[in-house]
Each structure stands twice: as structure tokens, then as C-alpha cells.
mmCIF file of C-alpha atoms in Angstrom:
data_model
loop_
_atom_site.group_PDB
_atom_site.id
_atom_site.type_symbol
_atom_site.label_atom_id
_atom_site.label_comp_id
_atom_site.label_asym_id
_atom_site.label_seq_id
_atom_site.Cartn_x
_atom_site.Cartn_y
_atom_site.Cartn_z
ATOM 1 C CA UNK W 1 22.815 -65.584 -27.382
ATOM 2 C CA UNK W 2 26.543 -65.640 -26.582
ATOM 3 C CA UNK W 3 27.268 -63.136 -29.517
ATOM 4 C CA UNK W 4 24.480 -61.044 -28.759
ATOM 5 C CA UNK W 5 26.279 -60.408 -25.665
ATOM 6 C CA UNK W 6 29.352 -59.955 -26.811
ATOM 7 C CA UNK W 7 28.006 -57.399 -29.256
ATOM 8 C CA UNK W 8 26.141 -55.226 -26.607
ATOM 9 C CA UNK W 9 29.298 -55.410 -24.260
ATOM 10 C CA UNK W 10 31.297 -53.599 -27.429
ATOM 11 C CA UNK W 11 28.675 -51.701 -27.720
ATOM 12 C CA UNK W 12 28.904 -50.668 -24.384
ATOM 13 C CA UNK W 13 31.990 -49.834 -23.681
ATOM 14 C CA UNK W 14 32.600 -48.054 -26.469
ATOM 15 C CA UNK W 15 29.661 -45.706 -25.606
ATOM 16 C CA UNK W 16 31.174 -45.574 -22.181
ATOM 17 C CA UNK W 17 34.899 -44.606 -23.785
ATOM 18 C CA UNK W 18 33.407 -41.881 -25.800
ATOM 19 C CA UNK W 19 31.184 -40.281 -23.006
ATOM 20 C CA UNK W 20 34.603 -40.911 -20.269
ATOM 21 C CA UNK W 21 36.104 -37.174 -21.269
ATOM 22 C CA UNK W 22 32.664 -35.585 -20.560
ATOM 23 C CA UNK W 23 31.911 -37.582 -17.541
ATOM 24 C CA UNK W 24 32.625 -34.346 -15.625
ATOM 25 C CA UNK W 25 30.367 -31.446 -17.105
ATOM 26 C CA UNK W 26 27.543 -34.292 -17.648
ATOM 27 C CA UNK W 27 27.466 -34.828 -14.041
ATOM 28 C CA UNK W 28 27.695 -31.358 -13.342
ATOM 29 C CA UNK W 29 24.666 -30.564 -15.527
ATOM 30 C CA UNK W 30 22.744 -33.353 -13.646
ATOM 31 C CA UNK W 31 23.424 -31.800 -10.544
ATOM 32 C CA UNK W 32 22.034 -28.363 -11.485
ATOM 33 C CA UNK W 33 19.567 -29.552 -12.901
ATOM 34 C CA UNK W 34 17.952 -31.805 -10.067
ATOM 35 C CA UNK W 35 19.045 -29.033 -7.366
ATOM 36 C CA UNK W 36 17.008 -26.524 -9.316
ATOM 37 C CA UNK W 37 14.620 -28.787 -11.103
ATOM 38 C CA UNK W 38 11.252 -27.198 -8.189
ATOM 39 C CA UNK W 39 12.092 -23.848 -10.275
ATOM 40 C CA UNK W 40 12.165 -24.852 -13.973
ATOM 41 C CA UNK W 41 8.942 -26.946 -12.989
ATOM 42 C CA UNK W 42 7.433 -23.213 -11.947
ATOM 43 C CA UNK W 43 8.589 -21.273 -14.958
ATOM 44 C CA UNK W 44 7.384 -24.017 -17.005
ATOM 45 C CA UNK W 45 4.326 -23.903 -15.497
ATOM 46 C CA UNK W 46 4.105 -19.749 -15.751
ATOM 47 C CA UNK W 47 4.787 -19.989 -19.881
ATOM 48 C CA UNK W 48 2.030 -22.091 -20.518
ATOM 49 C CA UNK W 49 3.978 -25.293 -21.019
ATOM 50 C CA UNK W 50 6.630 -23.582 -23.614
ATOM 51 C CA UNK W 51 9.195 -26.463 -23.182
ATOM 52 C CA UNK W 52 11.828 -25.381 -24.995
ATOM 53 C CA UNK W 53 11.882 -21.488 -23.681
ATOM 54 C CA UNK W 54 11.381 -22.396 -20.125
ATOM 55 C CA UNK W 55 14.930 -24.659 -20.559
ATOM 56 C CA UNK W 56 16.724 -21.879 -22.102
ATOM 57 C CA UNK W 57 15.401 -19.316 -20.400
ATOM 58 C CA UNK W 58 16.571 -21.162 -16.703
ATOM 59 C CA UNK W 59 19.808 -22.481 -18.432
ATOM 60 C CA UNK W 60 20.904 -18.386 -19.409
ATOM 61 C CA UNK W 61 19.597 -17.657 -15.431
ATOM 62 C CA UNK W 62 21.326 -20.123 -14.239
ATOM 63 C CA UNK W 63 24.454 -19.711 -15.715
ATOM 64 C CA UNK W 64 24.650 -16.120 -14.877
ATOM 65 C CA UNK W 65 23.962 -16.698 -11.344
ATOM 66 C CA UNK W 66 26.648 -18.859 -11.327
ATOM 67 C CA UNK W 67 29.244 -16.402 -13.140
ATOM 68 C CA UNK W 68 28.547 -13.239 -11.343
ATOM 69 C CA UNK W 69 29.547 -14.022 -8.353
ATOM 70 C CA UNK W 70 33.235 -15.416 -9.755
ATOM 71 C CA UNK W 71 33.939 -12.141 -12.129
ATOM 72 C CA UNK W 72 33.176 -10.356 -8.656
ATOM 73 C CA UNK W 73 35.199 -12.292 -6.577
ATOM 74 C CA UNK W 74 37.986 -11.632 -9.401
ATOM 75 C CA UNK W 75 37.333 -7.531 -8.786
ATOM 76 C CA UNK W 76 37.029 -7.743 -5.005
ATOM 77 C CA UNK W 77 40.389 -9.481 -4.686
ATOM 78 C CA UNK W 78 41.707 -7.345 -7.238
ATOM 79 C CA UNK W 79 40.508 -4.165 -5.223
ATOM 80 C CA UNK W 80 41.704 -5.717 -1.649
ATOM 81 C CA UNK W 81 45.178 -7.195 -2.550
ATOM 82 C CA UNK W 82 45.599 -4.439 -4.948
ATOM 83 C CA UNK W 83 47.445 -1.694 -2.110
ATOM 84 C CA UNK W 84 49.392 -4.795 -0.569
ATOM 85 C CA UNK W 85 51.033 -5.572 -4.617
ATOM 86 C CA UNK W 86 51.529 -2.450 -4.889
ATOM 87 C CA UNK W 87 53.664 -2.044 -1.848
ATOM 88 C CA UNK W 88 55.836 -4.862 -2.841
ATOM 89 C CA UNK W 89 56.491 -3.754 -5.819
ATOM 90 C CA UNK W 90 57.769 -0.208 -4.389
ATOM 91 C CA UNK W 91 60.115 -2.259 -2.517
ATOM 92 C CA UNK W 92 61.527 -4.523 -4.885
ATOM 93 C CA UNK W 93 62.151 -1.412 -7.261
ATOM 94 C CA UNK W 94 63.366 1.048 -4.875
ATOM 95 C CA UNK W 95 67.227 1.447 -4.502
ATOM 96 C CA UNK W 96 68.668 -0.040 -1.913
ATOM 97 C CA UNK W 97 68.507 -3.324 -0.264
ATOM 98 C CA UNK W 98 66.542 -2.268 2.971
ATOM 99 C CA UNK W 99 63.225 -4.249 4.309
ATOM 100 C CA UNK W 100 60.304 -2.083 5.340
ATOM 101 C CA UNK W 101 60.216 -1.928 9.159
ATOM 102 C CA UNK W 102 57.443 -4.329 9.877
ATOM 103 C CA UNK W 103 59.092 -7.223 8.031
ATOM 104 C CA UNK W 104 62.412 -6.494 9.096
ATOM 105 C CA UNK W 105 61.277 -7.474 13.085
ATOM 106 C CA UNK W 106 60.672 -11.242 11.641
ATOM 107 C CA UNK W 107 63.394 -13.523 12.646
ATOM 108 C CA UNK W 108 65.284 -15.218 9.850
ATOM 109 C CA UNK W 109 63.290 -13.599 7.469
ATOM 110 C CA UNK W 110 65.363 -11.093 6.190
ATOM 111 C CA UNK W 111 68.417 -12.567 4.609
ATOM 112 C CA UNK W 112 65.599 -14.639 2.254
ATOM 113 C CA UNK W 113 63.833 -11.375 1.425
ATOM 114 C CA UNK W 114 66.833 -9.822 0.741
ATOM 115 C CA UNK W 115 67.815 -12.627 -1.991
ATOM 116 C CA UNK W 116 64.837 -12.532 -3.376
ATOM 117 C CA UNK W 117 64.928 -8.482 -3.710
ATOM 118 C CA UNK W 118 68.135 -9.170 -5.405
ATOM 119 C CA UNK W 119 66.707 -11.830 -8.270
ATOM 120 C CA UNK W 120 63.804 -9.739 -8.927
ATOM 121 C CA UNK W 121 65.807 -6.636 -9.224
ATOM 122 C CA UNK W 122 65.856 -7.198 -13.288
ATOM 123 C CA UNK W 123 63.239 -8.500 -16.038
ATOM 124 C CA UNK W 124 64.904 -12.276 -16.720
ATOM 125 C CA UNK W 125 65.395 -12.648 -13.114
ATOM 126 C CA UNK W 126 61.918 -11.886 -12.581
ATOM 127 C CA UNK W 127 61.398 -14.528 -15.931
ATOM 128 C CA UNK W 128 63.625 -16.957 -13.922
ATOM 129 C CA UNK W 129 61.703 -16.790 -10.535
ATOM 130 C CA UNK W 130 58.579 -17.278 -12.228
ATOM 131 C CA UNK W 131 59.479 -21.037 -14.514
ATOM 132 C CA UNK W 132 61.165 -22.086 -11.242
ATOM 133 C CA UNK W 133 58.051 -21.773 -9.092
ATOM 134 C CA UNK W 134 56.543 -23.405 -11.821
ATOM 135 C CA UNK W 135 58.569 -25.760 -12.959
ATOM 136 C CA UNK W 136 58.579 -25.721 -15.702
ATOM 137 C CA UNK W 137 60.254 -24.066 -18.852
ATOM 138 C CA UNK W 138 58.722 -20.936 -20.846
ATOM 139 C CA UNK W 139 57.248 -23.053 -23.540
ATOM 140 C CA UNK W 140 55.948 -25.540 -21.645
ATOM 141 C CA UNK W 141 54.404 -23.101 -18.852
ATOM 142 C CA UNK W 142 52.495 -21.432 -21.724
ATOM 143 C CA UNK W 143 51.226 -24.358 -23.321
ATOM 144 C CA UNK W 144 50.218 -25.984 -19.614
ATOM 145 C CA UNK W 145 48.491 -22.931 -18.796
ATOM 146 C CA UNK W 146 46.770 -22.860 -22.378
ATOM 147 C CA UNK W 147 45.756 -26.158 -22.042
ATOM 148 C CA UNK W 148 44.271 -25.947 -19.359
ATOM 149 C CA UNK W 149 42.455 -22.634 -19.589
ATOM 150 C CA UNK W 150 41.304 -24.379 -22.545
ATOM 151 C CA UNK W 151 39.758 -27.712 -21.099
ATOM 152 C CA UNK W 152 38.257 -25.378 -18.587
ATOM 153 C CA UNK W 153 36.408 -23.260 -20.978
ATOM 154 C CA UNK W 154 35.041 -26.616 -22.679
ATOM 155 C CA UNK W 155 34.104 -27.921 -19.857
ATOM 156 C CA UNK W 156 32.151 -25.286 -18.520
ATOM 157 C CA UNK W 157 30.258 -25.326 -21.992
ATOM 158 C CA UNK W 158 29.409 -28.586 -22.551
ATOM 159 C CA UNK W 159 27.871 -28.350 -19.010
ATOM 160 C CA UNK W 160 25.949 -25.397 -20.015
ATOM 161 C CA UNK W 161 24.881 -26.890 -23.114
ATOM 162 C CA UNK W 162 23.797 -30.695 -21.458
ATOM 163 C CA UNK W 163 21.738 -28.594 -18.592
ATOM 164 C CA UNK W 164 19.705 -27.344 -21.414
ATOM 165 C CA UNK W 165 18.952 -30.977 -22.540
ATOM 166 C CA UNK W 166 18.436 -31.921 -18.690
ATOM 167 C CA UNK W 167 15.620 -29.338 -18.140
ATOM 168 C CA UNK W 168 13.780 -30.085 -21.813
ATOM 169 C CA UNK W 169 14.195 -33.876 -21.861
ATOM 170 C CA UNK W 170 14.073 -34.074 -17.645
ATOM 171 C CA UNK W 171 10.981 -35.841 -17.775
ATOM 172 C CA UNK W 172 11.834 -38.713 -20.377
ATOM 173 C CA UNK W 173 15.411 -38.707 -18.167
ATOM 174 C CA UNK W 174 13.180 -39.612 -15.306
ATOM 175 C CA UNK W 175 11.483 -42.098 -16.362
ATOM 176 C CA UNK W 176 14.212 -44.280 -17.926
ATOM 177 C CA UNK W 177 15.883 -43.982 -14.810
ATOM 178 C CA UNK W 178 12.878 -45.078 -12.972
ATOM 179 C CA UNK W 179 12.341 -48.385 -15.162
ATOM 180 C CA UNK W 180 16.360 -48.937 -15.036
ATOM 181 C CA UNK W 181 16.675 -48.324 -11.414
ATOM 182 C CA UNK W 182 13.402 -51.236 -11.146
ATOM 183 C CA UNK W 183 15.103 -53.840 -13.070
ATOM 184 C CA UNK W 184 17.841 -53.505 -10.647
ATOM 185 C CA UNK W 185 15.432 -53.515 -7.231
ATOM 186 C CA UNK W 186 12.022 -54.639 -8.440
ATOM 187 C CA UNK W 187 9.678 -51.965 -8.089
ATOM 188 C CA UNK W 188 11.632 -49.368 -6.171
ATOM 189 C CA UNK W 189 13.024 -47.392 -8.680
ATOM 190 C CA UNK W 190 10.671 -44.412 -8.145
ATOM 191 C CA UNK W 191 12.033 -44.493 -3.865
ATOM 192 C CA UNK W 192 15.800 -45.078 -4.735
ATOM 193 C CA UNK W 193 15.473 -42.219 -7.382
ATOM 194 C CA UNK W 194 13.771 -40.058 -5.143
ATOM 195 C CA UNK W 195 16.273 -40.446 -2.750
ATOM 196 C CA UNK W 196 19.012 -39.350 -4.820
ATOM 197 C CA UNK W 197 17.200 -36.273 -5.877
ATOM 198 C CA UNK W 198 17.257 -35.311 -1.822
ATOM 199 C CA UNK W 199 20.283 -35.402 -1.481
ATOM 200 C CA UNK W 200 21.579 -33.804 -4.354
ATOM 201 C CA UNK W 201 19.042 -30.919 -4.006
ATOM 202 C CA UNK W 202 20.219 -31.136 0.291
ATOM 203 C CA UNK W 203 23.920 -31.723 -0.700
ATOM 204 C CA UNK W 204 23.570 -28.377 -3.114
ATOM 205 C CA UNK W 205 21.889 -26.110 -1.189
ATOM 206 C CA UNK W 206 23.366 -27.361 2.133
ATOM 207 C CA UNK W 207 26.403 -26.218 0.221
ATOM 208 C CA UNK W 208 25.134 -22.518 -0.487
ATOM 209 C CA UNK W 209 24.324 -22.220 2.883
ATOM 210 C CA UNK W 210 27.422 -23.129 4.614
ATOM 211 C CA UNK W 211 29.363 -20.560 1.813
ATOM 212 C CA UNK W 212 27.140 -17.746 3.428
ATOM 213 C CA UNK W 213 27.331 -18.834 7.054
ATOM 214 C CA UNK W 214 31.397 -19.047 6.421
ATOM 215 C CA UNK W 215 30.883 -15.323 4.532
ATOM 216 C CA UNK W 216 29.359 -14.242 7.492
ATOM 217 C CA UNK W 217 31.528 -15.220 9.834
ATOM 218 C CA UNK W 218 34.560 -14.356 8.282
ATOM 219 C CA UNK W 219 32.834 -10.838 7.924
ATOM 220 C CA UNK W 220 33.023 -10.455 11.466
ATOM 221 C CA UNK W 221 36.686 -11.502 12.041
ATOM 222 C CA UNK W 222 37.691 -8.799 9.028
ATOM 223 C CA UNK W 223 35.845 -6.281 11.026
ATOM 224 C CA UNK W 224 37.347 -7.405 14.499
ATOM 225 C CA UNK W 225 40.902 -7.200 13.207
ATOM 226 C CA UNK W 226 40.485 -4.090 11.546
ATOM 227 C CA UNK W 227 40.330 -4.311 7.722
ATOM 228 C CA UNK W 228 38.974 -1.585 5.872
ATOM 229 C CA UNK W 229 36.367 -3.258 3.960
ATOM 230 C CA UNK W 230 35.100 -6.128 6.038
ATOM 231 C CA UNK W 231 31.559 -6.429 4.399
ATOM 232 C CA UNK W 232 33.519 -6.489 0.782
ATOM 233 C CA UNK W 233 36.124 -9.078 2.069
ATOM 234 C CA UNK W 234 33.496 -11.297 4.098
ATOM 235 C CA UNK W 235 31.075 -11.238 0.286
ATOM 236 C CA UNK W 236 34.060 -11.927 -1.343
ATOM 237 C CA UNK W 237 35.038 -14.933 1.267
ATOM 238 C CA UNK W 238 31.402 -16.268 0.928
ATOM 239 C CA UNK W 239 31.634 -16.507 -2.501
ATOM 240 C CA UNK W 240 34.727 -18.418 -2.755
ATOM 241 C CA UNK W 241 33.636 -20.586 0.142
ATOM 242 C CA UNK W 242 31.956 -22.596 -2.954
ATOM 243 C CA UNK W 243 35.063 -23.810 -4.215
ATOM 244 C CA UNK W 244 37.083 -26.656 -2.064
ATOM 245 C CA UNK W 245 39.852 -24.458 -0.021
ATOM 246 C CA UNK W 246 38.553 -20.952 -1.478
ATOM 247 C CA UNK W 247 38.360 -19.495 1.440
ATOM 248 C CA UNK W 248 42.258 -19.195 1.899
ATOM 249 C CA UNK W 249 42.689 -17.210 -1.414
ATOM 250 C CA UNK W 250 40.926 -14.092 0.320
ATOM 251 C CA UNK W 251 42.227 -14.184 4.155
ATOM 252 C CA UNK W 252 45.588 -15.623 3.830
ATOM 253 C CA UNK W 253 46.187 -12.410 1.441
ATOM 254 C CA UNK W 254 44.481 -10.228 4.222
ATOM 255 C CA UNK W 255 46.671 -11.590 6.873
ATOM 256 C CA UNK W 256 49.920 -10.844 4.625
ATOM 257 C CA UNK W 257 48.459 -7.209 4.236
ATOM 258 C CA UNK W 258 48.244 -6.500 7.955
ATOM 259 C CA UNK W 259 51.509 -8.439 8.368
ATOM 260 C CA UNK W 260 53.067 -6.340 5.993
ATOM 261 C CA UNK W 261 51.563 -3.183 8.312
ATOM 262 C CA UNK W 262 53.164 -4.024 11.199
ATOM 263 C CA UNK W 263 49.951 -5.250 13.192
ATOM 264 C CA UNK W 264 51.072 -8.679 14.151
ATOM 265 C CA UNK W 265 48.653 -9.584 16.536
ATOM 266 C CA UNK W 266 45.678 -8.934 14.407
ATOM 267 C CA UNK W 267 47.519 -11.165 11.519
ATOM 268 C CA UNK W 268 47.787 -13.395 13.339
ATOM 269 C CA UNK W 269 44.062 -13.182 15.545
ATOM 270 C CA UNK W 270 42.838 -13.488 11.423
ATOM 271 C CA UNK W 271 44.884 -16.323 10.954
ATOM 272 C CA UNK W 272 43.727 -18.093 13.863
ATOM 273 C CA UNK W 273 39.720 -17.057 13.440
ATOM 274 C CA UNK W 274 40.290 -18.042 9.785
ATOM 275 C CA UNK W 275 41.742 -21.817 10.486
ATOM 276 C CA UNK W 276 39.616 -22.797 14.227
ATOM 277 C CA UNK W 277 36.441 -21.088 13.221
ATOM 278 C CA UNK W 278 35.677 -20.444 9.680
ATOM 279 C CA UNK W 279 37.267 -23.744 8.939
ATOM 280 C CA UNK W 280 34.942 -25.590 11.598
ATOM 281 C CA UNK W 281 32.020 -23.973 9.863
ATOM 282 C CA UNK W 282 32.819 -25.915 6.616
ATOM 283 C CA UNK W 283 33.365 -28.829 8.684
ATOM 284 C CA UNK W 284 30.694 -29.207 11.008
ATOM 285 C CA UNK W 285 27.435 -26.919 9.616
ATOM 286 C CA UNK W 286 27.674 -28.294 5.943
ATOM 287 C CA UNK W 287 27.491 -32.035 6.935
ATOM 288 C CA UNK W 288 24.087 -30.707 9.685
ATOM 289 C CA UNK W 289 22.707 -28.832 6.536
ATOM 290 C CA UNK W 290 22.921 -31.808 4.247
ATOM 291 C CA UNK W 291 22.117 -34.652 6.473
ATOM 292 C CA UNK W 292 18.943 -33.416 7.656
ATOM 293 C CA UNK W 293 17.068 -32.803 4.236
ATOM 294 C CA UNK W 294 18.249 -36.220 3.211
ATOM 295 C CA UNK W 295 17.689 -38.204 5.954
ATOM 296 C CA UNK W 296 21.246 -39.739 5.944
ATOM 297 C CA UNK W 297 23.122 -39.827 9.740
ATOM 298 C CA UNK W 298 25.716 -36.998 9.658
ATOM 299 C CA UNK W 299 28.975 -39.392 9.895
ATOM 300 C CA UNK W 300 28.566 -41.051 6.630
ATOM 301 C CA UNK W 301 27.417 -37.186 5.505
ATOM 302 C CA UNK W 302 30.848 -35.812 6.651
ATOM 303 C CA UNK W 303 32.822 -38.772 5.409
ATOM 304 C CA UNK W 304 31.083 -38.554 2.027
ATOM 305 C CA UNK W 305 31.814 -34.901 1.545
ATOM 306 C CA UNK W 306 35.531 -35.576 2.914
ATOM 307 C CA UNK W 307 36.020 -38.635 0.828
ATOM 308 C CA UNK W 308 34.329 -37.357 -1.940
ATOM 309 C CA UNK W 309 36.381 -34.511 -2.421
ATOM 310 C CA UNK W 310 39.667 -36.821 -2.160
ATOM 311 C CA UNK W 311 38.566 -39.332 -4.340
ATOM 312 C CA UNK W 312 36.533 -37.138 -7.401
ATOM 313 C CA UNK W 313 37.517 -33.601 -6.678
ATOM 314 C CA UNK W 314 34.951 -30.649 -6.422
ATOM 315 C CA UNK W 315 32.347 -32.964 -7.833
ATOM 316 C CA UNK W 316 32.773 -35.369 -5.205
ATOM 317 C CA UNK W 317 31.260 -33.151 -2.704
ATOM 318 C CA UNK W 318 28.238 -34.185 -4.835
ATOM 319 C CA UNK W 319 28.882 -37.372 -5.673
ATOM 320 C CA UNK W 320 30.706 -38.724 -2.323
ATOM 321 C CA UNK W 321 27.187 -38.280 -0.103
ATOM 322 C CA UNK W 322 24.989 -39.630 -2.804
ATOM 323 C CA UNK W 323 26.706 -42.905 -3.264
ATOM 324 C CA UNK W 324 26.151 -42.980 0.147
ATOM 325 C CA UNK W 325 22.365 -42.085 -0.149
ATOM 326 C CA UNK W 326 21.783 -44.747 -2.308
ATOM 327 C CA UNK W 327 23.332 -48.020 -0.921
ATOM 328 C CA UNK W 328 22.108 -46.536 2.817
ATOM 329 C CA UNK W 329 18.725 -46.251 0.104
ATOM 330 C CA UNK W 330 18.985 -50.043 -0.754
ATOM 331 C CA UNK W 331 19.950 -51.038 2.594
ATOM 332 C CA UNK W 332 16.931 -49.704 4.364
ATOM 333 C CA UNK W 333 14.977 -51.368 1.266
ATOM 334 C CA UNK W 334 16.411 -54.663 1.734
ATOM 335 C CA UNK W 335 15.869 -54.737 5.458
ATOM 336 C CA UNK W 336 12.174 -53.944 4.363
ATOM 337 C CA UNK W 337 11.615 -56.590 2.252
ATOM 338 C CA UNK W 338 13.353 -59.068 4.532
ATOM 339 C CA UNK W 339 10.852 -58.250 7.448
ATOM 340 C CA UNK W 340 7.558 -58.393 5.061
ATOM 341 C CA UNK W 341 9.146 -61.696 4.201
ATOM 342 C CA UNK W 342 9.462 -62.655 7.377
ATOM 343 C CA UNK W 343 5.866 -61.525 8.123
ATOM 344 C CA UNK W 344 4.755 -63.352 5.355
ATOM 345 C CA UNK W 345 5.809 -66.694 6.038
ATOM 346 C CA UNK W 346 6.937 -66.616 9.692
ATOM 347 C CA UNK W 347 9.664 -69.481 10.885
ATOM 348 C CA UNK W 348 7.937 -72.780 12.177
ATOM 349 C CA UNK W 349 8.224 -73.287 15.682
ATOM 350 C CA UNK W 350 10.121 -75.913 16.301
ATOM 351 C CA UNK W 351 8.153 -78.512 19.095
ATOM 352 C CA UNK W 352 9.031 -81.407 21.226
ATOM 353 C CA UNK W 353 7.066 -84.245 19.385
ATOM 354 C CA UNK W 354 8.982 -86.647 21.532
ATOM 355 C CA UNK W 355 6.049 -88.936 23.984
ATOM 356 C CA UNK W 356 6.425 -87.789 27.408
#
């Protein structure tokens, strides 16, 4: 007995040491494929129960949902900040040492423009700038950034090939969860399971929605402080909205354009509308969105997604309220099965047999 349990510990744990690197795109792939799980179910149902299409066909949907929008946030940007490069550009090559007039009226900004004008003003200063902000050396910033670009790209296939495998073996998934989740709390696994697909299908969506309500909103502050192309820049702010801070890579560059104009006060209106009421959004609608659907109370919604994020990343926006779906999940449970206890075989009064 003893070295049957020592055997299926190794066993164990070296399962769990060779799965650890793809923990990530594994998880992602479950999330996908729970949040959209109501639409495979349909297409699978509309081929005649083709298994294996229906997963591929959803998996190449699915994926190209999900790239589109980034590959047009990457031309939008390019399009928006394009004019405001460009302008910089003039200046640091131009002769001269001069600031353009509307950055020249910030205090104590001009002596630091001014040195940087200067270390810019030749190719291996420009080399030199660069490492430094890195920091990091030319062979080592290369093969940083190519390691990275290259875990990415793995990632983001292994997730797209496991999602396949999550819609064609989704049932069979199910159900092993379902007799694993009973061992744990006798005959609830179906209940803590389904629980954990609400809120993942609540925590994803609720997360779509808030992107487009933060799109929307920012929308209206482009247009108030003048941009050109408001309903391009709020699309474009919507769809980075999905990524944790994403927001900030298309205002803050907005706000440095108009800056760079001369029109302070709408910088810094942008600024302001950006921070107190786009931000809020994020804060406030996405925990409403997600706490309704799953029936969780919206602080330990908001401290999931908030903790989450700190503790597991982008993921843990996921993750963070679903932990928290599931032990709220086996705390309601318990409390159940304590009162039908307690129904069951009530207390015993306890009399006075004493003789009067």
C-alpha cells in the first residue's frame, strides 16, 4: 500500500512538472472553450453530429475573431500616432536646436528636450538611447526580445491547438470532472462544475462588454476634445480595453499629439476623462457584469479580478473570480448539508427531570 503511494505521488508530480510550462495556454484553451462552449454545441448540432469538423471549424472562427481585432488595433495606432512620429522626427533632424512652440511653453521641459535632441542627433546615439532605456546591451536586447516573441508565438499555438481537443473531447472532459469533483464533495460535482462554467462564461463575456462600454466612452471624450478620428480611436480603445492597462497605449499617445499641438486644455480634459471615467468603467461595470450572471456578491467579484490580475497576470482575471466561485460554491453547499442535517436529526431538548 505504502509503495503504491509512493509510486502514484512520482507519478504525479512528474505529470504535473511536465504540464507546469503549458499551464498557461491550457488554461487559456479551457476558458474559450467553456465561454463559447452554447455555440460549438449549435454548430455541432447544424452538421449532423460531425465531431471533428464542428471543433475545427469553431477553433479556425475562433481564432480569427480573436486576431482581427489585434492586427487592427496594430493599423489604427499605426494610422493615429503616425502624424505625431512623424513630427518628432522633423524636429530631431532639423538644424538647429530650437523646440516647436507648443513644447517650448512647458516649464523645465526644455533643457531635457534639448539633450535629448542632441543624443539623437546621430545613428549610435540613437543605438545608445535605445540599450539604455532598455537596459540592456545589443546582444542581449535581441535575444530578450527573440525570446520572448518566441514563447509568445508558442504559446498562442499550443492554446489554439488544446481548444481543438477541448471542443472534440469536451464531453468526456466533463464528465471526468464531474466524477472527480464528487469524490471530493459527494454527489455535487455536477453543481460545483456548473458553477464554474457561470462564471467563466459571466467572467468572459462580462469582460467583452466592459471593452465596448470603455470603447464607447472613450469615443465620446476623442470627439469632445477634438481628435480627428474619434470613432477610429474609440474602436481602437475598445479593442485594447481586452488587455490589462490597454487602454493607455491609445489615449496617452492622443494626449501627447494634442500636447504636441499646442491645445493644452484638451490634453489634458483627455487625460483626465481617460483616468476618472474610462478607468471607473473598468472598475466598477466589469465587476456588475460578472457578478450578476454568476451569482457571486460584487466585492469578492472586484477583489477577484483585482487580485487575480496581481497574483496570475491576464489570466487571473479568469482565474481570480472563479476560485472565488467555487469555495463561495462549497460554502453555500456545506451550509446546505449542515441544515438537512440538522433537519434530520434535530438537537434533543434538554428538560428539567429534577422532582418538583
Amino acid at each position: 500500500m505504502v509503495l503504491a503511494l509512493v509510486a502514484l505521488t512520482i507519478v504525479v508530480l512528474g505529470a504535473v512538472k511536465v504540464l507546469l510550462p503549458f499551464a498557461t495556454p491550457i488554461l487559456w484553451a479551457l476558458v474559450l472553450g467553456t465561454a463559447t462552449w452554447p455555440a460549438y454545441r449549435r454548430l455541432h448540432e447544424w452538421l449532423g453530429g460531425r465531431t471533428n469538423l464542428a471543433a475545427l471549424l469553431m477553433t479556425i472562427a475562433l481564432t480569427l475573431t480573436v486576431l482581427m481585432p489585434f492586427v487592427a488595433l496594430g493599423f489604427a495606432l499605426a494610422a493615429e500616432v503616425g502624424p505625431t512620429v512623424d513630427r518628432v522626427r522633423t524636429w530631431l533632424e532639423a538644424e538647429g536646436t530650437g523646440l516647436p512652440d507648443s513644447l517650448s511653453q512647458i516649464p523645465m521641459l526644455e533643457d531635457a528636450l534639448l539633450r535629448l535632441k542632441e543624443a539623437a542627433a546621430t545613428a549610435e546615439g540613437r543605438r545608445e538611447l535605445l540599450m539604455q532605456g532598455a537596459g540592456l546591451g545589443p546582444a542581449a536586447h535581441l535575444l530578450t526580445l527573440g525570446k520572448n516573441l518566441l514563447h509568445t508565438l508558442l504559446n498562442a499555438v499550443i492554446t489554439v491547438f488544446t481548444l481543438f481537443f477541448v471542443y472534440r473531447d469536451g464531453k468526456s472532459l466533463e464528465r471526468e470532472a464531474n466524477a472527480l469533483l464528487d469524490r471530493i464533495d459527494v454527489g455535487r460535482g455536477a453543481q460545483i462544475l456548473g458553477s464554474v462554467r457561470e462564471t467563466v462564461r459571466a467572467v468572459f463575456f462580462g469582460w467583452l462588454l466592459t471593452a465596448a462600454a470603455q470603447g464607447i466612452v472613450a469615443m465620446l471624450g476623442y470627439w469632445i476634445a477634438g481628435l480627428s478620428a474619434p470613432v477610429l480611436l474609440g474602436i481602437t480603445t475598445g479593442l485594447a480595453a481586452v488587455i490589462p492597462f490597454g487602454v493607455s497605449l491609445v489615449w496617452i499617445p492622443a494626449v501627447i499629439s494634442l500636447a504636441s499641438e499646442g491645445l493644452w486644455w484638451q490634453a489634458i480634459f483627455l487625460s483626465g476623462w481617460a483616468i476618472l471615467v474610462v478607468g471607473l468603467i473598468d472598475n466598477v461595470l466589469r465587476p456588475l457584469f460578472i457578478s450578476g450572471p454568476a451569482k457571486i456578491p460584487f466585492i469578492l467579484v472586484f477583489l477577484g479580478v483585482l487580485g487575480g490580475l496581481a497574483t496570475y497576470g491576464l489570466l487571473g482575471l479568469v482565474l481570480g473570480p472563479v476560485f472565488l466561485a467555487i469555495l463561495l460554491a462549497l460554502l453555500r453547499q456545506g451550509r446546505e448539508a449542515m441544515a438537512v442535517a440538522v433537519q434530520r436529526d434535530p438537537p434533543i431538548p434538554q428538560g428539567n427531570d429534577s422532582p418538583g
